[in-house]
Amino acid sequence: MAYVTGTRYAGSDSGNVAIDMSDTLYMLDTSEVPLLQLVGKDSLSTPCVAVKHEWLEKTLRPLDSAIATVTGFDGTGAVSAGTCTAGDGKLFSIGDIIMIDAELILLDGAMSTDTFSIASGSRGYGGSTPATHVTLTPIYIIGHVALQDAAVPAGRSTTMTARYNYTQIYNAGLAVTSTAQSIKKYVEQDLLAEELRDETLLAWKQYERTLLYGRKVAPTSTIAGAMDGILPLLTTNAYAKGGLPLTEEYVLTGLRDTWRAGGRPTHLVVNDFQKTQMNKFLDSMRMTTRTDRIAGAVVDSYSSDFGTVSILLDRNMPSDTVLGLEVKRVGFGPLADHALRVVDIAQTSGLVTTKQLIGQYTAELRNENAHFKITGLSTS
């Protein structure tokens, strides 16, 4: 395939003469952008008004921890040395009812950092059975009780986290001579409109790839700014499989872990190979008869205890990766007044029409632990 750099000329493009041809130009269109169409091209949580686009994230205070030091929990009496996961002591307060295995326990003493203070009489709360518990057993806060004249306790909350991304500029020039624009030389009569259409499709495709793969770079007077994409940002629920084939259990693990974090993915984004692997999830349950005349299977959505997700086929995804997204927590959009647009450029010659295609966009991935990625999957 040949490419033309700079201005298109009528005299040198002899290979594009429309002689006895239909006025239709057939192209292989590889510019599909299903992820951008799904997320939306103006879906930021707040308008972008600076090259450093910022937003705040906050999660509800966690209600779960685990036994770190079992001392005191290895019997049915008082607990004065048992600890929870480091740093989680601030989650608990006097009056909390916790559940460990099937036993309910009333916290009747203040925490000392991560160490519990529980009297023996507060074990087996509400008629539950006191029991021995082991290290790493989950601790669940299931309720809170207080006396009618109880004093106001100390406040507890989670802090907000500041997140940011940079904007990224798309800049393309198009130039066509007035001769090439006027004569019936090309299949497309309006050559400039055709060039603009093609360049616009390429711009969106590049932005879709940036939304997947990009890494942010702070802009300066000499360095062009770039935005972060989704895949590099996913670190919490990230599963590297080292060449193993995709299985249903891998998908379930991602859905379960994001659900436990408070998320609920709505879409699985995959390339062609992993899509065909998902189609095989039904193989063990498929039945055919001698009268069946259609072979094959297509899985367009996947349902589990953690919700139903749609499967999005995207040419731009890496072939060894499955991406689980809660789409409402993904945003993409322009800097104010900088959506993709065409600008007329002052002509230096009456024989050449020049235009500029420009846009400046950024993206948001909110609550990254609400999403997941499975990487390093087999592709053969």
Coordinates of C-alpha atoms in Angstrom, one line a residue, residues 28 30 63 131 161 163 181 188 213 237-238 273 275 293 300 356:
L28 CA -11.1 -2.2 4.2
T30 CA -10.3 -1.2 10.2
L63 CA -16.8 -3.4 57.1
A131 CA -15.7 -20.8 69.5
T161 CA -8.2 10.3 46.9
R163 CA -6.9 11.3 40.7
Q181 CA -10.5 19.0 -6.2
E188 CA -14.7 10.4 -5.0
Y213 CA -2.8 1.5 26.2
N237 CA -7.5 -7.1 40.1
A238 CA -4.8 -8.0 37.6
F273 CA -9.0 -15.2 19.8
K275 CA -13.8 -14.3 22.0
R293 CA -27.9 -28.4 10.2
D300 CA -22.6 -12.6 23.5
Q356 CA -6.4 21.1 10.0

